Amino acid sequence: MQLVRQKGKLRAYRARAALASLVVAALGSGCAAEGPPEATRSARPAAETEAQRGPEAQQQDARKAREAAGGGPARRGKAALSQKARAAAAKKWGLKQTPLAAPPPPAVKPRITTRKGFEVTGGEGLPPVFTTVPTKEKIVFLTIDDGAEKDPELLRMMSDLRIPYSAFLSDYVINDDYGYFEKMRDSGVALHNHTLNHPYLPGLSYSQQKREICGQQDKLEKRYGSRPRLMRPPYGNYNKDTLRVAKKCGIKAVPLWASEAFPDHMEWREWDRDLHPGDIILTHFRGEGEWEGSMPDMIRRVMQTVTEKGYAVARLEDYV
């Protein structure tokens, strides 16, 4: 009802309201079908108003309330059970410590920009190149490149430990067993672009780079059902054409790395040889033929380093 402010109109309104009250009193319950008086309408129960908002709005409010309360006892209990299962898995797979649980991902992803010193001339508007995700949380991100080694133990280990990771794949080494990476995808791992044939991209023409990058986009979409948003150039080498092609093919960002994991050691990009919040860790699909150890050995090494330093592994796609 629109509020009536003028005194004359207010007196007329009160007169009509008084007349309506006399009619209601005379007719009794027979007037109920014509609707309640204004005072009754303004005093409708809050529950009725809430119901009119619809179940979707009510569910959204409930979700926000749970998030504000830290998820509530049920969520905390579930997290405790998950960590208990992870502790059992850590013992099974020979880890010295149970991996720490990552915090919930942010409601809004951080803004990713190109790392200083990694720019290309005229690169404004092109996918950012970065080694670390901007965050204050003690989290890092595990990424595995190429796809040469297809160790089934890795799939079982990562599933048991519930450690998130991202795969950057090259077709020339995965095309003998696409099914292995299909199992990986089905377990929740995101599959990204690492070119068709792993070339040194700055040595190629624009059209040759387009074939390598866009061609792998097409292959991965056809095989696994989605077009990757992330691309890592082989050897971490790129030029302006690389980023121009990447953008044209649907790539949104180009993550490199801050450290690299092997079965027997870690290698560091940063001067202090340490982890930092948001660092991206690189490793490869390799076996004992090329490494001093297996892929599970590599996971034991990287998780020992990460956990001892008080970090948890988070899912890259939740932040980028």
CSV table of C-alpha atoms in Angstrom, one decimal:
chain,number,residue,atom,x,y,z
A,1,MET,CA,0.0,0.0,0.0
A,2,GLN,CA,1.3,3.5,-0.9
A,3,LEU,CA,1.8,5.7,2.1
A,4,VAL,CA,-0.7,8.7,2.2
A,5,ARG,CA,0.9,11.8,3.6
A,6,GLN,CA,-1.7,14.6,3.0
A,7,LYS,CA,-4.0,15.2,6.0
A,8,GLY,CA,-7.1,15.4,3.9
A,9,LYS,CA,-6.5,12.1,2.2
A,10,LEU,CA,-5.6,10.6,5.6
A,11,ARG,CA,-9.0,11.6,7.1
A,12,ALA,CA,-10.8,10.2,4.1
A,13,TYR,CA,-8.8,7.0,4.4
A,14,ARG,CA,-9.7,6.7,8.1
A,15,ALA,CA,-13.4,7.2,7.3
A,16,ARG,CA,-13.4,4.5,4.7
A,17,ALA,CA,-11.5,2.2,7.2
A,18,ALA,CA,-14.2,2.8,9.9
A,19,LEU,CA,-17.0,2.0,7.4
A,20,ALA,CA,-15.2,-1.2,6.4
A,21,SER,CA,-15.0,-2.2,10.0
A,22,LEU,CA,-18.7,-1.8,10.4
A,23,VAL,CA,-19.4,-3.9,7.4
A,24,VAL,CA,-17.0,-6.6,8.7
A,25,ALA,CA,-18.8,-6.6,12.0
A,26,ALA,CA,-22.2,-6.9,10.3
A,27,LEU,CA,-21.3,-9.7,7.9
A,28,GLY,CA,-19.1,-11.6,10.3
A,29,SER,CA,-17.1,-14.5,8.8
A,30,GLY,CA,-18.8,-14.0,5.4
A,31,CYS,CA,-16.3,-11.2,4.6
A,32,ALA,CA,-13.3,-13.4,5.1
A,33,ALA,CA,-13.2,-14.3,1.4
A,34,GLU,CA,-12.8,-10.6,0.5
A,35,GLY,CA,-9.4,-10.5,2.3
A,36,PRO,CA,-8.2,-9.3,5.7
A,37,PRO,CA,-8.0,-5.6,6.6
A,38,GLU,CA,-4.8,-3.7,6.0
A,39,ALA,CA,-3.6,-4.1,9.6
A,40,THR,CA,-3.8,-7.8,9.4
A,41,ARG,CA,-1.9,-7.9,6.1
A,42,SER,CA,0.9,-5.9,7.6
A,43,ALA,CA,1.2,-8.3,10.4
A,44,ARG,CA,1.6,-11.5,8.4
A,45,PRO,CA,3.9,-14.0,10.0
A,46,ALA,CA,7.5,-13.8,8.9
A,47,ALA,CA,7.4,-17.5,8.0
A,48,GLU,CA,4.7,-16.8,5.3
A,49,THR,CA,6.9,-14.0,3.8
A,50,GLU,CA,9.9,-16.4,3.8
A,51,ALA,CA,7.9,-19.1,2.1
A,52,GLN,CA,7.0,-16.7,-0.7
A,53,ARG,CA,10.7,-16.1,-1.4
A,54,GLY,CA,11.0,-19.7,-2.7
A,55,PRO,CA,13.1,-22.6,-1.7
A,56,GLU,CA,16.2,-21.5,-3.8
A,57,ALA,CA,16.5,-18.2,-1.9
A,58,GLN,CA,16.0,-20.0,1.4
A,59,GLN,CA,18.7,-22.6,0.6
A,60,GLN,CA,21.1,-19.8,-0.4
A,61,ASP,CA,20.5,-18.1,3.0
A,62,ALA,CA,21.1,-21.4,4.8
A,63,ARG,CA,24.3,-22.0,2.9
A,64,LYS,CA,25.6,-18.5,3.8
A,65,ALA,CA,24.8,-19.1,7.4
A,66,ARG,CA,26.7,-22.4,7.4
A,67,GLU,CA,29.7,-20.8,5.8
A,68,ALA,CA,29.6,-17.9,8.4
A,69,ALA,CA,29.6,-20.5,11.2
A,70,GLY,CA,32.5,-22.4,9.7
A,71,GLY,CA,30.4,-25.2,8.3
A,72,GLY,CA,28.8,-26.3,11.6
A,73,PRO,CA,29.5,-29.4,13.6
A,74,ALA,CA,28.5,-31.7,10.7
A,75,ARG,CA,31.1,-30.3,8.4
A,76,ARG,CA,33.8,-30.2,11.0
A,77,GLY,CA,33.0,-33.8,11.9
A,78,LYS,CA,33.2,-34.8,8.2
A,79,ALA,CA,36.6,-33.0,7.9
A,80,ALA,CA,37.9,-34.8,11.0
A,81,LEU,CA,36.8,-38.2,9.5
A,82,SER,CA,38.5,-37.3,6.2
A,83,GLN,CA,41.7,-36.4,8.0
A,84,LYS,CA,41.6,-39.7,9.9
A,85,ALA,CA,41.2,-41.6,6.7
A,86,ARG,CA,44.1,-39.6,5.2
A,87,ALA,CA,46.3,-40.5,8.2
A,88,ALA,CA,45.6,-44.2,7.6
A,89,ALA,CA,46.5,-43.8,3.9
A,90,ALA,CA,49.7,-41.9,4.8
A,91,LYS,CA,50.8,-44.9,6.9
A,92,LYS,CA,49.8,-47.3,4.2
A,93,TRP,CA,51.9,-45.4,1.6
A,94,GLY,CA,54.9,-44.9,3.8
A,95,LEU,CA,54.6,-41.1,4.4
A,96,LYS,CA,56.4,-39.9,7.5
A,97,GLN,CA,53.6,-37.4,8.3
A,98,THR,CA,49.9,-37.1,7.4
A,99,PRO,CA,49.4,-34.4,4.7
A,100,LEU,CA,47.7,-31.3,6.0
A,101,ALA,CA,44.2,-30.5,4.9
A,102,ALA,CA,43.8,-27.4,2.7
A,103,PRO,CA,41.4,-24.7,3.7
A,104,PRO,CA,38.2,-24.1,1.8
A,105,PRO,CA,38.8,-22.4,-1.5
A,106,PRO,CA,38.0,-18.6,-1.7
A,107,ALA,CA,34.6,-17.5,-2.7
A,108,VAL,CA,36.2,-15.2,-5.3
A,109,LYS,CA,39.3,-16.4,-7.1
A,110,PRO,CA,42.3,-14.1,-6.8
A,111,ARG,CA,43.4,-11.8,-9.6
A,112,ILE,CA,46.3,-13.4,-11.5
A,113,THR,CA,48.9,-11.2,-13.1
A,114,THR,CA,52.1,-11.8,-15.0
A,115,ARG,CA,55.1,-12.1,-12.7
A,116,LYS,CA,57.5,-9.2,-12.9
A,117,GLY,CA,60.3,-10.1,-15.3
A,118,PHE,CA,58.2,-12.6,-17.2
A,119,GLU,CA,56.4,-10.0,-19.4
A,120,VAL,CA,56.6,-9.9,-23.2
A,121,THR,CA,56.7,-6.6,-25.1
A,122,GLY,CA,53.2,-5.7,-26.1
A,123,GLY,CA,51.7,-8.4,-24.0
A,124,GLU,CA,48.8,-6.4,-22.5
A,125,GLY,CA,45.6,-8.4,-22.6
A,126,LEU,CA,47.4,-11.8,-23.1
A,127,PRO,CA,47.2,-14.7,-20.6
A,128,PRO,CA,49.3,-14.0,-17.5
A,129,VAL,CA,52.4,-16.0,-16.8
A,130,PHE,CA,53.0,-16.7,-13.2
A,131,THR,CA,54.8,-19.0,-10.7
A,132,THR,CA,52.8,-18.3,-7.6
A,133,VAL,CA,49.1,-17.7,-6.9
A,134,PRO,CA,48.4,-14.6,-4.8
A,135,THR,CA,47.2,-16.0,-1.4
A,136,LYS,CA,48.1,-15.6,2.3
A,137,GLU,CA,47.1,-19.3,3.0
A,138,LYS,CA,49.9,-21.8,3.6
A,139,ILE,CA,49.0,-23.7,0.5
A,140,VAL,CA,50.9,-24.9,-2.6
A,141,PHE,CA,49.8,-26.5,-5.8
A,142,LEU,CA,51.1,-29.7,-7.3
A,143,THR,CA,51.4,-30.0,-11.1
A,144,ILE,CA,52.6,-33.0,-13.2
A,145,ASP,CA,53.9,-32.6,-16.8
A,146,ASP,CA,53.9,-34.5,-20.1
A,147,GLY,CA,52.5,-38.1,-19.4
A,148,ALA,CA,55.3,-40.5,-20.3
A,149,GLU,CA,55.0,-42.7,-17.3
A,150,LYS,CA,51.6,-44.2,-16.6
A,151,ASP,CA,52.1,-45.8,-13.1
A,152,PRO,CA,48.8,-47.2,-11.8
A,153,GLU,CA,50.2,-46.9,-8.3
A,154,LEU,CA,50.2,-43.1,-8.6
A,155,LEU,CA,46.4,-43.1,-9.3
A,156,ARG,CA,45.8,-45.3,-6.2
A,157,MET,CA,48.1,-43.4,-4.0
A,158,MET,CA,46.7,-39.9,-4.8
A,159,SER,CA,43.2,-41.2,-4.5
A,160,ASP,CA,43.9,-42.7,-1.1
A,161,LEU,CA,45.7,-39.7,0.2
A,162,ARG,CA,43.2,-37.2,-1.4
A,163,ILE,CA,45.9,-35.0,-2.6
A,164,PRO,CA,44.8,-32.7,-5.5
A,165,TYR,CA,47.0,-32.2,-8.5
A,166,SER,CA,46.8,-30.9,-12.1
A,167,ALA,CA,48.2,-32.7,-15.2
A,168,PHE,CA,49.7,-30.8,-18.2
A,169,LEU,CA,49.7,-33.3,-21.0
A,170,SER,CA,51.5,-33.7,-24.4
A,171,ASP,CA,49.8,-35.9,-26.9
A,172,TYR,CA,53.0,-37.6,-28.3
A,173,VAL,CA,53.5,-39.4,-24.9
A,174,ILE,CA,49.9,-40.0,-23.9
A,175,ASN,CA,48.5,-41.3,-27.2
A,176,ASP,CA,49.5,-44.9,-26.4
A,177,ASP,CA,47.2,-45.0,-23.4
A,178,TYR,CA,44.5,-42.2,-23.3
A,179,GLY,CA,42.5,-44.4,-20.9
A,180,TYR,CA,45.0,-43.9,-18.1
A,181,PHE,CA,44.3,-40.1,-18.1
A,182,GLU,CA,40.6,-40.8,-18.4
A,183,LYS,CA,40.8,-42.5,-15.1
A,184,MET,CA,42.7,-39.6,-13.7
A,185,ARG,CA,40.0,-37.2,-15.0
A,186,ASP,CA,37.3,-39.3,-13.6
A,187,SER,CA,38.9,-39.0,-10.1
A,188,GLY,CA,38.7,-35.2,-10.3
A,189,VAL,CA,42.0,-34.3,-11.8
A,190,ALA,CA,42.0,-31.4,-14.3
A,191,LEU,CA,43.8,-32.1,-17.6
A,192,HIS,CA,45.6,-29.2,-19.2
A,193,ASN,CA,47.6,-28.3,-22.3
A,194,HIS,CA,51.4,-29.0,-22.7
A,195,THR,CA,51.4,-29.0,-26.5
A,196,LEU,CA,51.2,-31.8,-29.0
A,197,ASN,CA,54.9,-32.7,-29.3
A,198,HIS,CA,56.7,-30.7,-26.6
A,199,PRO,CA,58.8,-28.4,-28.8
A,200,TYR,CA,60.8,-25.3,-28.0
A,201,LEU,CA,58.0,-22.9,-28.8
A,202,PRO,CA,60.0,-19.6,-29.4
A,203,GLY,CA,61.8,-21.4,-32.2
A,204,LEU,CA,58.5,-21.9,-34.1
A,205,SER,CA,56.5,-19.6,-36.3
A,206,TYR,CA,53.1,-18.3,-35.2
A,207,SER,CA,51.3,-20.9,-37.4
A,208,GLN,CA,53.5,-23.7,-36.1
A,209,GLN,CA,52.8,-22.7,-32.5
A,210,LYS,CA,49.1,-22.6,-33.3
A,211,ARG,CA,49.2,-26.2,-34.5
A,212,GLU,CA,51.0,-27.3,-31.3
A,213,ILE,CA,48.8,-25.4,-28.8
A,214,CYS,CA,45.4,-25.3,-30.6
A,215,GLY,CA,45.9,-28.8,-31.9
A,216,GLN,CA,46.4,-30.1,-28.3
A,217,GLN,CA,43.3,-28.2,-27.2
A,218,ASP,CA,41.3,-30.0,-29.9
A,219,LYS,CA,42.8,-33.4,-28.9
A,220,LEU,CA,42.1,-33.0,-25.2
A,221,GLU,CA,38.6,-31.7,-25.8
A,222,LYS,CA,37.8,-34.6,-28.1
A,223,ARG,CA,39.3,-37.3,-25.8
A,224,TYR,CA,38.2,-35.9,-22.4
A,225,GLY,CA,35.2,-33.7,-23.1
A,226,SER,CA,36.5,-30.2,-22.1
A,227,ARG,CA,38.8,-27.6,-23.5
A,228,PRO,CA,41.6,-26.7,-21.1
A,229,ARG,CA,41.8,-23.2,-19.6
A,230,LEU,CA,45.5,-23.5,-18.7
A,231,MET,CA,48.6,-24.2,-20.7
A,232,ARG,CA,52.2,-24.7,-19.8
A,233,PRO,CA,54.8,-24.2,-22.5
A,234,PRO,CA,57.5,-26.9,-22.7
A,235,TYR,CA,60.7,-26.1,-20.7
A,236,GLY,CA,58.9,-22.9,-19.5
A,237,ASN,CA,59.9,-21.1,-22.7
A,238,TYR,CA,57.5,-18.8,-24.6
A,239,ASN,CA,57.3,-15.6,-26.6
A,240,LYS,CA,54.6,-13.1,-27.6
A,241,ASP,CA,53.3,-15.5,-30.3
A,242,THR,CA,52.9,-18.2,-27.7
A,243,LEU,CA,50.7,-16.1,-25.6
A,244,ARG,CA,48.8,-14.7,-28.6
A,245,VAL,CA,48.1,-18.3,-29.9
A,246,ALA,CA,47.2,-19.4,-26.4
A,247,LYS,CA,44.6,-16.7,-26.0
A,248,LYS,CA,43.1,-17.4,-29.5
A,249,CYS,CA,42.8,-21.1,-28.5
A,250,GLY,CA,40.9,-20.4,-25.3
A,251,ILE,CA,43.7,-20.4,-22.8
A,252,LYS,CA,43.2,-18.1,-19.8
A,253,ALA,CA,46.5,-18.4,-17.9
A,254,VAL,CA,50.0,-19.8,-18.2
A,255,PRO,CA,51.3,-21.3,-14.9
A,256,LEU,CA,55.0,-22.0,-14.7
A,257,TRP,CA,56.5,-23.1,-11.4
A,258,ALA,CA,58.4,-22.0,-8.3
A,259,SER,CA,60.0,-25.4,-7.4
A,260,GLU,CA,60.4,-28.9,-8.9
A,261,ALA,CA,60.1,-32.2,-7.2
A,262,PHE,CA,62.1,-35.4,-7.8
A,263,PRO,CA,62.1,-38.7,-5.9
A,264,ASP,CA,65.4,-37.8,-4.1
A,265,HIS,CA,65.4,-34.0,-3.9
A,266,MET,CA,63.7,-30.7,-4.6
A,267,GLU,CA,65.0,-28.0,-6.9
A,268,TRP,CA,64.2,-24.3,-6.3
A,269,ARG,CA,63.6,-21.3,-8.4
A,270,GLU,CA,63.6,-18.8,-5.6
A,271,TRP,CA,66.8,-17.4,-3.9
A,272,ASP,CA,65.8,-18.6,-0.4
A,273,ARG,CA,65.2,-22.2,-1.6
A,274,ASP,CA,62.0,-22.4,0.2
A,275,LEU,CA,58.2,-22.7,-0.2
A,276,HIS,CA,55.9,-19.6,-0.1
A,277,PRO,CA,52.1,-19.3,0.0
A,278,GLY,CA,50.6,-20.1,-3.4
A,279,ASP,CA,53.8,-21.6,-4.9
A,280,ILE,CA,53.3,-23.9,-7.9
A,281,ILE,CA,55.4,-27.2,-7.7
A,282,LEU,CA,56.4,-28.9,-10.9
A,283,THR,CA,57.1,-32.6,-11.4
A,284,HIS,CA,56.9,-35.1,-14.3
A,285,PHE,CA,55.3,-38.4,-15.2
A,286,ARG,CA,58.6,-40.3,-14.9
A,287,GLY,CA,59.6,-43.8,-13.8
A,288,GLU,CA,62.6,-45.6,-12.5
A,289,GLY,CA,64.1,-45.8,-16.0
A,290,GLU,CA,64.8,-42.0,-15.8
A,291,TRP,CA,64.6,-41.3,-12.1
A,292,GLU,CA,66.3,-42.6,-9.0
A,293,GLY,CA,62.9,-43.8,-7.8
A,294,SER,CA,59.2,-44.2,-8.8
A,295,MET,CA,56.3,-41.8,-9.0
A,296,PRO,CA,55.1,-42.8,-5.5
A,297,ASP,CA,58.7,-42.1,-4.3
A,298,MET,CA,58.4,-38.6,-5.8
A,299,ILE,CA,55.1,-38.1,-4.0
A,300,ARG,CA,56.6,-39.2,-0.7
A,301,ARG,CA,59.5,-36.7,-1.2
A,302,VAL,CA,57.3,-33.7,-2.1
A,303,MET,CA,54.8,-34.4,0.6
A,304,GLN,CA,57.5,-34.7,3.2
A,305,THR,CA,58.9,-31.3,2.2
A,306,VAL,CA,55.4,-29.7,2.0
A,307,THR,CA,54.1,-31.1,5.3
A,308,GLU,CA,57.3,-30.4,7.3
A,309,LYS,CA,57.1,-26.8,6.2
A,310,GLY,CA,53.5,-26.5,7.4
A,311,TYR,CA,51.9,-26.4,4.0
A,312,ALA,CA,48.9,-28.1,2.5
A,313,VAL,CA,48.3,-29.0,-1.2
A,314,ALA,CA,45.3,-27.2,-2.7
A,315,ARG,CA,43.5,-27.6,-6.0
A,316,LEU,CA,44.9,-25.1,-8.6
A,317,GLU,CA,41.7,-24.8,-10.5
A,318,ASP,CA,39.9,-23.5,-7.3
A,319,TYR,CA,42.2,-20.4,-7.4
A,320,VAL,CA,42.9,-19.8,-11.1
